[in-house]
Tab-separated table of C-alpha atoms and ligand atoms in Angstrom:
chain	number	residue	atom	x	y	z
A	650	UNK	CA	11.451	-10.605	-32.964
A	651	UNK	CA	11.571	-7.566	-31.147
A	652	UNK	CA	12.501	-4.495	-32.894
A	653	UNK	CA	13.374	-0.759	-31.231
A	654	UNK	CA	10.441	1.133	-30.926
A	655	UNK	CA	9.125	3.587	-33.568
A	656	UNK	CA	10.744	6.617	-33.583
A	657	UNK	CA	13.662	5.944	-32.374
A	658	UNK	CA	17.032	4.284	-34.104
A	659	UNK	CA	20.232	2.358	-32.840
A	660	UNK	CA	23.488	4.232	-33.962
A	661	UNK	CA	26.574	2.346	-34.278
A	662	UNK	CA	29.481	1.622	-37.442
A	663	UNK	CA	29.984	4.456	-39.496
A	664	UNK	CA	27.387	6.663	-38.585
A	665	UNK	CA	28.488	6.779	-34.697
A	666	UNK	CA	32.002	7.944	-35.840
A	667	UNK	CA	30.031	11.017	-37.730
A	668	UNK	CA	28.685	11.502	-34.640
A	669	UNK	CA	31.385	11.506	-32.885
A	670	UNK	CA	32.952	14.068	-35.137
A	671	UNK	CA	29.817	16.445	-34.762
A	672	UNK	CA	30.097	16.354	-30.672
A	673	UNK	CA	33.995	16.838	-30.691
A	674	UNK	CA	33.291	19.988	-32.929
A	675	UNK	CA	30.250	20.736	-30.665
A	676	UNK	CA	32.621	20.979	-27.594
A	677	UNK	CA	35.557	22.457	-28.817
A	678	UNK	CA	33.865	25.480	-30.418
A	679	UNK	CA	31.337	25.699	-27.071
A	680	UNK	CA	34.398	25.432	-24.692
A	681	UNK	CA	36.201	27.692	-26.783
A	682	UNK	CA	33.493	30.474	-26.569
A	683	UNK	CA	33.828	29.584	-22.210
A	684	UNK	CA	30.062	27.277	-22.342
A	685	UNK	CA	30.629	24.877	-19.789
A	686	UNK	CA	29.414	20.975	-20.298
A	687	UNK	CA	26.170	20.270	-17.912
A	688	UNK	CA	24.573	17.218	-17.848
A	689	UNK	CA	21.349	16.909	-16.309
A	690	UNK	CA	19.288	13.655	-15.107
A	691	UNK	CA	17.171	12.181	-18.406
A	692	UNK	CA	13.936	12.423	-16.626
A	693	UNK	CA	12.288	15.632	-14.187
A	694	UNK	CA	9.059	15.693	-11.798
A	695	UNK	CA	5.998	16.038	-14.774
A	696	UNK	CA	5.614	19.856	-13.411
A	697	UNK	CA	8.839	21.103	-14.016
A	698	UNK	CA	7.657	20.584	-17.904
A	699	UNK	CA	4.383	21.573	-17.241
A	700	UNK	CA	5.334	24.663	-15.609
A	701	UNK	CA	8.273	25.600	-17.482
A	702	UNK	CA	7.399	24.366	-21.316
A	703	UNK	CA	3.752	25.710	-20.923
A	704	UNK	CA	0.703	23.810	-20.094
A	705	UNK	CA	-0.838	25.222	-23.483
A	706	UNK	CA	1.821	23.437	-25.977
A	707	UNK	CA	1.823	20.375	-28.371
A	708	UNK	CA	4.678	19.307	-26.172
A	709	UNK	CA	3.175	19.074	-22.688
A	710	UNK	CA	-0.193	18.566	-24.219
A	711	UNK	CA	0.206	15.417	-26.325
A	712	UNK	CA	4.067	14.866	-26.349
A	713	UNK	CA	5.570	14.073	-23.211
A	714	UNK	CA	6.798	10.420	-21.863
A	715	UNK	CA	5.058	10.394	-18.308
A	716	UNK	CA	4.106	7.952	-15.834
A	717	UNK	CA	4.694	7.229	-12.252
A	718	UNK	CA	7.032	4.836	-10.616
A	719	UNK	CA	6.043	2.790	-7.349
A	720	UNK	CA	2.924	1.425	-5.694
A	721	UNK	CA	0.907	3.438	-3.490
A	722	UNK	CA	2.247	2.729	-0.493
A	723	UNK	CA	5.797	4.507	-2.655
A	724	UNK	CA	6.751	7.923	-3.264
A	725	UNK	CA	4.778	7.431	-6.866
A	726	UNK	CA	5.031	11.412	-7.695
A	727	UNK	CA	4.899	11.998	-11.620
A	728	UNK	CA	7.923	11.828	-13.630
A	729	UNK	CA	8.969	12.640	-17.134
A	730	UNK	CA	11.337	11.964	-20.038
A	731	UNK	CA	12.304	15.273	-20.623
A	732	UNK	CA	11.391	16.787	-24.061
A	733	UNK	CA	13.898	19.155	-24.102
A	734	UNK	CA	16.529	20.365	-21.499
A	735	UNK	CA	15.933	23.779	-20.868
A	736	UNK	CA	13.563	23.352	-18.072
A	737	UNK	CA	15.937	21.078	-16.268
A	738	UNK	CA	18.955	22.936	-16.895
A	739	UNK	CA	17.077	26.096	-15.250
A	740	UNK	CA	16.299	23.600	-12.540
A	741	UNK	CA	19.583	22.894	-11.735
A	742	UNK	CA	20.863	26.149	-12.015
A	743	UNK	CA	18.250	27.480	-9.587
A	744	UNK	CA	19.146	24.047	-7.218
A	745	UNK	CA	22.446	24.483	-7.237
A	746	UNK	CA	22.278	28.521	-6.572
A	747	UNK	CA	24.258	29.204	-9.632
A	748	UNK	CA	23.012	32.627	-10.108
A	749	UNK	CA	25.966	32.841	-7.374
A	750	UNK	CA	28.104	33.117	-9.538
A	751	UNK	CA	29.416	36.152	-11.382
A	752	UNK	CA	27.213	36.461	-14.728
A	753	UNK	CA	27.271	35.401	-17.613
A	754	UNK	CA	27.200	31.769	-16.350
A	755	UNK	CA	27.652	29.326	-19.962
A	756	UNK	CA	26.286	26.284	-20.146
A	757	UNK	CA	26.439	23.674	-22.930
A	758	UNK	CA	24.664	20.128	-23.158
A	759	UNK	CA	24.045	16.874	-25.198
A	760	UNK	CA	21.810	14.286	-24.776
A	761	UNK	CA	18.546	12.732	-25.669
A	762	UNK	CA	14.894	13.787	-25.758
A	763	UNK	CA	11.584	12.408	-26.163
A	764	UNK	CA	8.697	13.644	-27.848
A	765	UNK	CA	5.620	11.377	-28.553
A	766	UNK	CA	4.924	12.503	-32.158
A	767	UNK	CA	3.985	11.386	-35.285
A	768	UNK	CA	7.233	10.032	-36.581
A	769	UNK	CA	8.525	11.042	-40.149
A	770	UNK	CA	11.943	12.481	-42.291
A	771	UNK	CA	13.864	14.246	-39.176
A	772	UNK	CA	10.858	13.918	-36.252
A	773	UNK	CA	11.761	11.070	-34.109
A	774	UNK	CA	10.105	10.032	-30.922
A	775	UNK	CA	13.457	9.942	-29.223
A	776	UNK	CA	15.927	12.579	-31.098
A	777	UNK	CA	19.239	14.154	-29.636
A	778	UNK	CA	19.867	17.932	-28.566
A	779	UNK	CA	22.987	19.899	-28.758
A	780	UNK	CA	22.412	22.971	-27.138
A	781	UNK	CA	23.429	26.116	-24.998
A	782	UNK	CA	21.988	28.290	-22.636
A	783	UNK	CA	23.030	31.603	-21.033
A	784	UNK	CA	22.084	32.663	-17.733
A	785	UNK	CA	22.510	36.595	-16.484
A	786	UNK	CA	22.363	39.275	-19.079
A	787	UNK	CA	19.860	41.045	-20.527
A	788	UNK	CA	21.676	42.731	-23.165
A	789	UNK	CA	21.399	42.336	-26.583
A	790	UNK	CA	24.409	41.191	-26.835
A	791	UNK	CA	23.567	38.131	-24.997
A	792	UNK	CA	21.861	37.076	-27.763
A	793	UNK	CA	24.026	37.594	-30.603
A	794	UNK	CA	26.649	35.571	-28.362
A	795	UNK	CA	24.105	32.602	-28.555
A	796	UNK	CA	23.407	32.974	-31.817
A	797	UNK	CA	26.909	33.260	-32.915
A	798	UNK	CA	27.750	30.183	-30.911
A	799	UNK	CA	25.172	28.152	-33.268
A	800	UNK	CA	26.385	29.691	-36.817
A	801	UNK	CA	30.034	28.882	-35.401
A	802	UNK	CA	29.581	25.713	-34.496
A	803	UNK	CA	27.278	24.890	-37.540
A	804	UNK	CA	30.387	26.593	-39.488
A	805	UNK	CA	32.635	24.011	-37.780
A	806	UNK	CA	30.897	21.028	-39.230
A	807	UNK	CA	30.227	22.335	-42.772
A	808	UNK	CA	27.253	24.263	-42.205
A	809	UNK	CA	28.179	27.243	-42.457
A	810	UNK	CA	25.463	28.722	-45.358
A	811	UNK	CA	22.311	28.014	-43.452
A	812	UNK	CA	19.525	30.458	-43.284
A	813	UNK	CA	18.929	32.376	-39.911
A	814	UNK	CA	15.260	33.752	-38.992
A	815	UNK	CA	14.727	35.832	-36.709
A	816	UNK	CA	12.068	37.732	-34.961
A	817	UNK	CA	11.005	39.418	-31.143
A	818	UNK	CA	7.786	38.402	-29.496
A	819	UNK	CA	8.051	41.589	-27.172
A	820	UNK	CA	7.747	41.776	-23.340
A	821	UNK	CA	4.600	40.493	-21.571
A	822	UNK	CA	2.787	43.439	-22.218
A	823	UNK	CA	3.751	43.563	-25.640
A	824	UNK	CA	2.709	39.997	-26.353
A	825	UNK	CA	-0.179	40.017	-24.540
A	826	UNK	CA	-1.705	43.386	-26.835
A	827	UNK	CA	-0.610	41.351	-29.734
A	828	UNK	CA	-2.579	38.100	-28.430
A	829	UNK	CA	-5.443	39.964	-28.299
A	830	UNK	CA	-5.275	41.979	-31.456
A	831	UNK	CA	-4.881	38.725	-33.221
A	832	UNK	CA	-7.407	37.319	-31.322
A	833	UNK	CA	-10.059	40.148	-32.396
A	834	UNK	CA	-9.046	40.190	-36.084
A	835	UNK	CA	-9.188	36.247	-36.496
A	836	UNK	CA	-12.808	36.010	-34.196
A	837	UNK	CA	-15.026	36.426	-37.623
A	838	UNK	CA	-12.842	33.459	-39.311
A	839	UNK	CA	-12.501	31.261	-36.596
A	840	UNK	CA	-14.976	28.564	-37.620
A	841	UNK	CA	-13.612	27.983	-40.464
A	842	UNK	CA	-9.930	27.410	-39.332
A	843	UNK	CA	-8.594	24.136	-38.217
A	844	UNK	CA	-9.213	22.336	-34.949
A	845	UNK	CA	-6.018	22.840	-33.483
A	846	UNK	CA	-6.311	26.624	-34.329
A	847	UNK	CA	-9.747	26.392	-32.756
A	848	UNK	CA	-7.902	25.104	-29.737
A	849	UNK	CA	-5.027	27.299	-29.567
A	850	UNK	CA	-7.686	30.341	-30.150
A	851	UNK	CA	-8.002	30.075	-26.648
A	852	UNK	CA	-5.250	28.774	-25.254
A	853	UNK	CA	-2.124	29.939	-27.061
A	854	UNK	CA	-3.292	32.242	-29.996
A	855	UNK	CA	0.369	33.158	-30.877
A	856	UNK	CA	0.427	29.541	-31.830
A	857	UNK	CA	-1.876	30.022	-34.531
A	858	UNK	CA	0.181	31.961	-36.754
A	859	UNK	CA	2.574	28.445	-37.161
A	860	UNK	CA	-0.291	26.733	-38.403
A	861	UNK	CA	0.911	24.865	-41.504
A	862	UNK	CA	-2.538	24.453	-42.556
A	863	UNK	CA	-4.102	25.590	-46.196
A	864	UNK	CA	-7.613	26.822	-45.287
A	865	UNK	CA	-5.730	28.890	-42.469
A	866	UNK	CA	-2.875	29.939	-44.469
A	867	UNK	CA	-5.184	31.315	-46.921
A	868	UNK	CA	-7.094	33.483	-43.964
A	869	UNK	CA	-3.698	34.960	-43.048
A	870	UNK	CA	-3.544	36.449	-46.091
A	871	UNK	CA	-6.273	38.354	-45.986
A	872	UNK	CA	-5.085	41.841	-46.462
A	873	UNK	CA	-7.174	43.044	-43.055
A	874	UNK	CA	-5.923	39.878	-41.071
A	875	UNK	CA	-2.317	40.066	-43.000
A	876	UNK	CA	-2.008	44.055	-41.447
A	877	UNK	CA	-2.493	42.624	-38.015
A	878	UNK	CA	-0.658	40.002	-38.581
A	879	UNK	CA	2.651	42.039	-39.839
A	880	UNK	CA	1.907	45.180	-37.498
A	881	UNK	CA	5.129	46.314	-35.517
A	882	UNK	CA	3.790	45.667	-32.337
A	883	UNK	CA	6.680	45.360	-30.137
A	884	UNK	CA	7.213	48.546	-27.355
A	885	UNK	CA	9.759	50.712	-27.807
A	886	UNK	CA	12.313	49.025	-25.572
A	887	UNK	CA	11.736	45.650	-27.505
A	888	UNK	CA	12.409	47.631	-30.635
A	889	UNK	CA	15.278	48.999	-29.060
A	890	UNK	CA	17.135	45.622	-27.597
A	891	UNK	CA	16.125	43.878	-31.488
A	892	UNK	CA	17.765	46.662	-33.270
A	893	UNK	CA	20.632	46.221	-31.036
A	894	UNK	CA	20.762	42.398	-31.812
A	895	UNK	CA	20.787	43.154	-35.436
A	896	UNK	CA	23.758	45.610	-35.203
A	897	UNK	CA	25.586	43.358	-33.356
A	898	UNK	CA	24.770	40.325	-35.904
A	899	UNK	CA	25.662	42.488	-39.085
A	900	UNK	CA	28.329	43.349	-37.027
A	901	UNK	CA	29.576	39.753	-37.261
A	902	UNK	CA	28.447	39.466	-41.311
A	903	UNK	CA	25.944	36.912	-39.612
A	904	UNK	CA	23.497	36.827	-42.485
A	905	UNK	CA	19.662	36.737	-41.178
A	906	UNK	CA	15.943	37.554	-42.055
A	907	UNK	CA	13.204	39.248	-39.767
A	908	UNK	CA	10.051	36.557	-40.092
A	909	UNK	CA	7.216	38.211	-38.399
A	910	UNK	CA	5.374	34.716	-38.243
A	911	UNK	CA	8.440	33.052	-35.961
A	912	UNK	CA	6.942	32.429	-32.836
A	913	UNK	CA	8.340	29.337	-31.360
A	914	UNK	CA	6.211	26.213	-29.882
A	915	UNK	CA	7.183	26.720	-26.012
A	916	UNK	CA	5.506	29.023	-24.068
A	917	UNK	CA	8.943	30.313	-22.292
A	918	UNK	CA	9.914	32.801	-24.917
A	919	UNK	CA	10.110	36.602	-24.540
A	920	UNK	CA	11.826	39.045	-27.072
A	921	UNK	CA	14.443	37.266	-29.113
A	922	UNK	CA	13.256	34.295	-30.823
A	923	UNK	CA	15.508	32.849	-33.820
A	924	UNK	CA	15.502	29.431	-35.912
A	925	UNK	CA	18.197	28.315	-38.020
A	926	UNK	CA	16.764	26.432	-41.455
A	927	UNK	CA	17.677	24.539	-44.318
A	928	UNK	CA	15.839	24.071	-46.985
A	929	UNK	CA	17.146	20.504	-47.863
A	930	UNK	CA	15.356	19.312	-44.482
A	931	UNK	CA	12.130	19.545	-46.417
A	932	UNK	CA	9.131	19.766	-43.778
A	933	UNK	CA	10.971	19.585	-40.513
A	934	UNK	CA	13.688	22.115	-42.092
A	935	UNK	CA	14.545	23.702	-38.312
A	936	UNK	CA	18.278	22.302	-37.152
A	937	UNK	CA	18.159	24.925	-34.632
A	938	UNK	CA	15.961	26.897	-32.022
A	939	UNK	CA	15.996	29.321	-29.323
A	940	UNK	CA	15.739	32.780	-28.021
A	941	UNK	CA	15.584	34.585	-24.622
A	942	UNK	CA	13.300	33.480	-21.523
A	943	UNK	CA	13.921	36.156	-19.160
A	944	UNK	CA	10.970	35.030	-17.147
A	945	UNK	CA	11.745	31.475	-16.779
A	946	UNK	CA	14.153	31.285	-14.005
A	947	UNK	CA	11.768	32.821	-11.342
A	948	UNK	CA	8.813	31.088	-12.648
A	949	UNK	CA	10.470	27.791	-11.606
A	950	UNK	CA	11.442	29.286	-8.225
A	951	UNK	CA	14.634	31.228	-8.517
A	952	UNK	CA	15.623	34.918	-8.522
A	953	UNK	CA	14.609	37.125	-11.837
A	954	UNK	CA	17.366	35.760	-14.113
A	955	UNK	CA	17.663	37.045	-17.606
A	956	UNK	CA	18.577	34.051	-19.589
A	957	UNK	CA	19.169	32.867	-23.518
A	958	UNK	CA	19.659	30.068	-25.699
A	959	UNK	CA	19.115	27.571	-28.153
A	960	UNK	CA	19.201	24.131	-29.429
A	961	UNK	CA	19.967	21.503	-32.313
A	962	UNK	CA	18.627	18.323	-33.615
A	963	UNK	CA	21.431	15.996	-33.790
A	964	UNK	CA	19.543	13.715	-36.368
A	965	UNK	CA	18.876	16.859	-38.981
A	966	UNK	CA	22.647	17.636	-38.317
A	967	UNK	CA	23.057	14.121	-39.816
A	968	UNK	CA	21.405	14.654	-42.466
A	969	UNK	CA	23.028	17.986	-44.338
A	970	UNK	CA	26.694	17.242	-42.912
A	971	UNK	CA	29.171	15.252	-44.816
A	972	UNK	CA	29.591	11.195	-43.295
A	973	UNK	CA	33.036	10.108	-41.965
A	974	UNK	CA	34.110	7.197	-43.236
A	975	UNK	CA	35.913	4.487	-41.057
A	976	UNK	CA	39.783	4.409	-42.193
A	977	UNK	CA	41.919	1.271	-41.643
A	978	UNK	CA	43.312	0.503	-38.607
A	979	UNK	CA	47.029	0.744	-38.253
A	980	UNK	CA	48.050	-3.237	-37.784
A	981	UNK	CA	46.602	-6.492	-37.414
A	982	UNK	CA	48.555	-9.011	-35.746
A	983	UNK	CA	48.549	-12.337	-37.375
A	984	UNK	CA	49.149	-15.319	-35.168
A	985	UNK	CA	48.215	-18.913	-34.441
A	986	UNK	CA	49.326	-18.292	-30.623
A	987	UNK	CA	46.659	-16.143	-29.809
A	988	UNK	CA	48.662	-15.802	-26.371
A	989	UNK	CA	51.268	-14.029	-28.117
A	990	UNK	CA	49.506	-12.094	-30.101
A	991	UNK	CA	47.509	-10.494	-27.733
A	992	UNK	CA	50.914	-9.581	-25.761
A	993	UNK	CA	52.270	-7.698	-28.908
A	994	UNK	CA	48.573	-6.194	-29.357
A	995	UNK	CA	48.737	-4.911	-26.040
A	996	UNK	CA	52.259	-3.197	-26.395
A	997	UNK	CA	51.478	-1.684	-29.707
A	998	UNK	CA	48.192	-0.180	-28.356
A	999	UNK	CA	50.121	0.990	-25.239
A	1000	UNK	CA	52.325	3.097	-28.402
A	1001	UNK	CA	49.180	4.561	-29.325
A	1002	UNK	CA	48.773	2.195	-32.782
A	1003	UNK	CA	45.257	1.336	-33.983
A	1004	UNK	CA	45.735	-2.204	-33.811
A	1005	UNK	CA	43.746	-5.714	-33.524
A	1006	UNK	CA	44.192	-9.512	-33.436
A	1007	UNK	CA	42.933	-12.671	-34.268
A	1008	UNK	CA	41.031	-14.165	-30.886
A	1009	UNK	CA	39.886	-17.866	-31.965
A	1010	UNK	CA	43.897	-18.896	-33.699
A	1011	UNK	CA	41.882	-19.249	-37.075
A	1012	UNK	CA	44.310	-20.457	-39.911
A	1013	UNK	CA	47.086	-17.754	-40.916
A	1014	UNK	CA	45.526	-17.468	-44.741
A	1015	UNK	CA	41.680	-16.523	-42.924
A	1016	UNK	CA	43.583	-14.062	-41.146
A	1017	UNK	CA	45.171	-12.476	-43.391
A	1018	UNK	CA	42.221	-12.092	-45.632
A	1019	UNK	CA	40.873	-10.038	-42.731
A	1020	UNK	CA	43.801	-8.295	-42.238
A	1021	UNK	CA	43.686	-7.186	-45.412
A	1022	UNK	CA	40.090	-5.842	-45.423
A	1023	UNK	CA	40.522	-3.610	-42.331
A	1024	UNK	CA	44.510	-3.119	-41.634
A	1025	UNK	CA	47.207	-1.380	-43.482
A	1026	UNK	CA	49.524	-3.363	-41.924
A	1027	UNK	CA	49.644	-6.958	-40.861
A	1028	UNK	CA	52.451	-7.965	-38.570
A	1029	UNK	CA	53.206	-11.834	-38.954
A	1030	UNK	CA	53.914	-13.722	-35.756
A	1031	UNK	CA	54.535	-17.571	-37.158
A	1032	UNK	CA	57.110	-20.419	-34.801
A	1033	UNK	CA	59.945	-18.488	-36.777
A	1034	UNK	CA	58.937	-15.369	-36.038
A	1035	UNK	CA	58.112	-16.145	-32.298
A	1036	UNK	CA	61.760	-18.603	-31.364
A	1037	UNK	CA	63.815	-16.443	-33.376
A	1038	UNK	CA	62.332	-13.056	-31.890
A	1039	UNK	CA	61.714	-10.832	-34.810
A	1040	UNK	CA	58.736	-9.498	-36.755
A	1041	UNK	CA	57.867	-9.914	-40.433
A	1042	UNK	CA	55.837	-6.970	-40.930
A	1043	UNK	CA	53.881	-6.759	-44.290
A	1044	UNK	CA	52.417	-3.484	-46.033
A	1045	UNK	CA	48.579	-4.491	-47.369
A	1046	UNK	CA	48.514	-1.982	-49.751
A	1047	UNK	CA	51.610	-2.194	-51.683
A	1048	UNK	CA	52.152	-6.459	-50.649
A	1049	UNK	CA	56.047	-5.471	-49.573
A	1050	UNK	CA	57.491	-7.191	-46.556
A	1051	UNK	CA	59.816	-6.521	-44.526
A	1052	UNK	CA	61.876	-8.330	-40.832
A	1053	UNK	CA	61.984	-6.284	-37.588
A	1054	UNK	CA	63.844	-7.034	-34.617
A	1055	UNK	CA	61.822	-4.631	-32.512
A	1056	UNK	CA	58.703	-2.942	-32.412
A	1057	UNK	CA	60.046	0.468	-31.590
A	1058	UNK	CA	60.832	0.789	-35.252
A	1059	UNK	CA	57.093	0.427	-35.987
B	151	HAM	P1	12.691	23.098	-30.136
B	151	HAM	O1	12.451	24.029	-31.287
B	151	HAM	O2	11.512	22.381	-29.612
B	151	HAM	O3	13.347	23.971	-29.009
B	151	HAM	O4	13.801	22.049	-30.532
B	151	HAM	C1	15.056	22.462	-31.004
B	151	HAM	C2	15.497	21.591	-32.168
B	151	HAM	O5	15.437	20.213	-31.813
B	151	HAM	C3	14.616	21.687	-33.409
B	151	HAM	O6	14.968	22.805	-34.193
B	151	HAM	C4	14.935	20.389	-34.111
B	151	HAM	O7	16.156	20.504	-34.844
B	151	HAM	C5	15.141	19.436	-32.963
B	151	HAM	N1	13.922	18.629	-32.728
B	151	HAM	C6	12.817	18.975	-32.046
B	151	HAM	N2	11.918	17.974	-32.042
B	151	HAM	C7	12.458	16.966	-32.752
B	151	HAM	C8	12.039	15.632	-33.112
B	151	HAM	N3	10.866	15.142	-32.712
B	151	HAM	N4	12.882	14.872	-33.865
B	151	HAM	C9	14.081	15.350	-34.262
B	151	HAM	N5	14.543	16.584	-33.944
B	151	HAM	C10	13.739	17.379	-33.205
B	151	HAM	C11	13.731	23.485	-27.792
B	151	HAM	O8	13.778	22.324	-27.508
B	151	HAM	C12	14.208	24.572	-26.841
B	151	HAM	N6	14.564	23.942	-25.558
B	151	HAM	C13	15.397	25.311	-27.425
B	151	HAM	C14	15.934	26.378	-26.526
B	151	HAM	C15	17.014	26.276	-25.721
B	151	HAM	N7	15.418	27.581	-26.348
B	151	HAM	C16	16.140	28.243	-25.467
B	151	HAM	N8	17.102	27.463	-25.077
C-alpha cells in the first residue's frame, strides 16, 4: 500500500473545518489591518533561497526540496520547494515593481512549505505558513504593526495569552562586532562544543547561541562567556529604534520579554527579531517568527527597501486552539425517486439550506437512519407525498412531523 510520505499528513473531516476557521480569522483580521492576500508560485529558482535564506543555514544547507526538471537538451535550471515564502514574496515584489507603490505596501499569505527535517511533535517535512510581510518603512513602528498583527490574530482564534520574545540583532556593523566578540570569547572552548557549533563557528557564529545542546549550554554559562554573551552590543541607533518598538508595544499592553539569545535561523534578519511561544508546544514551542530584513530587498535585486514580518505554523496553531466540531446539516431529503429528490435538493440549496440526499434510492428505513445521524431535519418525499404535491417534513431531534404544501415555509 502506499502511504503519504513522512512528514507530511492528509487533512480532511473535522480537522479541515478547524482549519478553515483559523484561515477565515487569518484573513479577516489581516484584511482588516489593510494586508493584502499574495500568493506566490510553490516552487522558486534554488538561488533565490540560497541567496535570500543564507547559504550558511540548516535550511539551505540540509533542508531544502531541490532538483532539476528536463533533460539536457531542456532548460534544466535548479528549482526548489520553497521553505518559507519570504524570499519569493520579495521576489515578486521586486518583479512586479511594487516598491511603486506608495509605502507601506501589506502583504499577507498562506500556503505550504517544505523542509527536509527530522520529523517529530509539530516539525513536519511539509507544514503550512500563515504569514505577513511589510515592505517600506523603517520605523519602529513598522514593527509593532507586524507584531500586533500576530498577537491580534492569535487573539482571534483563542490565543490570545501566548508569550512574546523579543530581541535586536543590530545593523551590519553591529552584528558583525558581536560575531566576532563571540567568536574570540568561545575560541578557547570550541573543541569541546558540538559539531554543528564547530560548523557554525565559522560560518554563522550567531547561530551558536541557539544551540540546544548540554555540553554547550553549560559553556554559555560561563560567567566570562555569559558577559559576552549578554553584553548590550547594539549601536546607539539600534538602541534607539528597539526602545521605540517597546514603547509602542507597551503602548498596546502587548506583553513581551527581551531574550538576548533570540537570534533567528535565517540569515536575512537585521534589528528586530521576535518569536511568539507556548509552552504547551514542548520542544518545537515557536507558533510564530519574524523580524525586520531591511537588507533583503536589494540583495535579491531591487531598490533598498526597508521591510518586516513574520510567520506561523499552521500545524502548532492546531495544536493549542480549540477543534470545531461538524454540526448537522439542515435537511436530508428522503426519497425512493432519486430524480425527485435531487430536484428538491437543488432548490433548497439554491435557499441557502445545508441539505443532502439519498443517490442509490436505498430503502426509506436505511435512509432515514442516516438522516438521522447527520440531519436535523428529514423531509419525506414517498408516491403520496410526490402525486399529491406536499411535504411531510420530520424534526430528528424531537421525532414531530409535520405536512407542507411548499418549501418556502421551510
Ligand atoms: P521560521 O522561524 O523558519 O521563519 O518559521 C516560522 C514558523 O513556521 C515557526 O515558528 C513554526 O511555527 C513554523 N515552522 C517552521 N518549520 C516548521 C516545520 N518543519 N514544521 C512545522 N512548523 C514549522 C520563517 O519561515 C520566516 N520566513 C518568517 C518571517 C517572515 N520572517 C520575516 N518574515
Amino acid at each position: 500500500m502506499i502511504k503519504a510520505q513522512r512528514g507530511t499528513k492528509d487533512i480532511f473531516g473535522d480537522e479541515s473545518l478547524t482549519w478553515q476557521w483559523i484561515l477565515k480569522n487569518a484573513q479577516d483580521v489581516f484584511q482588516n489591518a489593510c494586508f493584502q492576500e499574495i500568493k506566490t508560485p510553490i516552487f522558486e529558482a534554488t538561488e533565490l533561497f540560497a541567496r535570500g535564506v543564507g547559504d550558511s543555514t540548516d535550511i539551505v544547507n540540509k533542508e531544502m526540496y531541490t532538483f532539476s526538471v528536463g533533460g539536457a537538451d531542456k532548460d534544466s535550471a535548479s528549482i526548489t520547494l520553497r521553505p518559507e515564502n519570504t524570499a519569493g514574496v520579495v521576489r515578486a515584489f521586486i518583479e512586479h515593481n511594487i516598491v511603486r507603490q506608495s509605502p507601506p505596501q501589506k502583504f499577507w499569505y498562506f500556503g505550504p512549505m517544505f523542509r527536509y527535517e527530522r520529523p517529530q511533535a509539530g516539525r513536519q517535512r511539509q507544514f503550512h505558513q500563515i504569514g505577513v510581510e511589510m515592505f517600506g518603512i523603517k520605523e519602529a513602528a513598522a514593527d509593532a504593526e507586524v507584531i500586533l498583527a500576530a498577537v491580534n490574530f492569535l487573539k482571534s482564534i483563542g490565543l490570545g495569552d501566548l508569550e512574546v520574545e523579543l530581541n535586536s540583532l543590530g545593523c551590519t556593523k553591529c552584528k558583525n562586532d558581536y560575531k566576532e566578540s563571540i567568536k574570540e570569547i568561545l575560541k578557547p572552548y570550541l573543541e569541546n562544543m558540538c559539531d554543528d557549533c564547530k560548523m557554525r563557528y565559522n560560518k554563522n557564529p550567531l547561530r551558536i547561541l541557539d544551540c540546544k545542546n548540554e555540553d554547550c549550554q553549560k559553556i554559555f554559562e560561563l560567567p566570562d562567556v555569559k558577559k559576552v554573551i549578554m553584553a548590550d552590543y547594539i549601536c546607539e541607533d539600534c538602541s534607539t529604534h528597539f526602545n521605540q518598538l517597546t514603547k509602542y508595544l507597551d503602548n498596546l499592553n502587548i506583553k513581551y520579554s527581551r531574550n538576548k539569545l533570540l537570534v533567528r535561523g535565517l540569515d536575512y534578519y537585521n534589528r528586530t527579531v521576535f518569536e511568539i511561544k507556548s509552552s504547551a508546544l514542548g520542544s518545537q514551542s515557536a507558533v510564530c517568527g519574524g523580524g525586520r530584513y531591511d537588507g533583503l530587498v536589494e540583495m535579491l535585486g531591487g531598490q533598498p527597501t526597508p521591510a518586516v514580518g513574520f510567520a506561523m505554523g499552521v500545524e502548532r496553531l492546531f495544536t493549542l486552539v480549540n477543534k470545531i466540531q461538524s454540526k448537522k446539516i439542515d435537511y436530508f431529503v428522503v426519497s425512493t425517486d432519486s430524480l425527485e429528490a435531487m430536484k428538491l435538493t437543488q432548490k433548497l440549496r439554491e435557499k441557502g439550506k445545508v441539505v443532502d440526499f439519498d443517490m442509490q434510492g436505498r430503502k426509506f428505513a436505511k435512509q432515514l437512519e442516516k438522516a438521522s445521524k447527520i440531519a436535523k431535519c428529514a423531509i419525506i418525499l414517498g408516491e403520496d407525498e410526490i402525486n399529491q404535491g406536499f411535504y411531510s417534513v420530520k424534526n430528528l431531534e424531537s421525532g414531530e412531523q409535520i405536512k407542507l404544501d411548499s418549501i418556502e415555509e421551510l
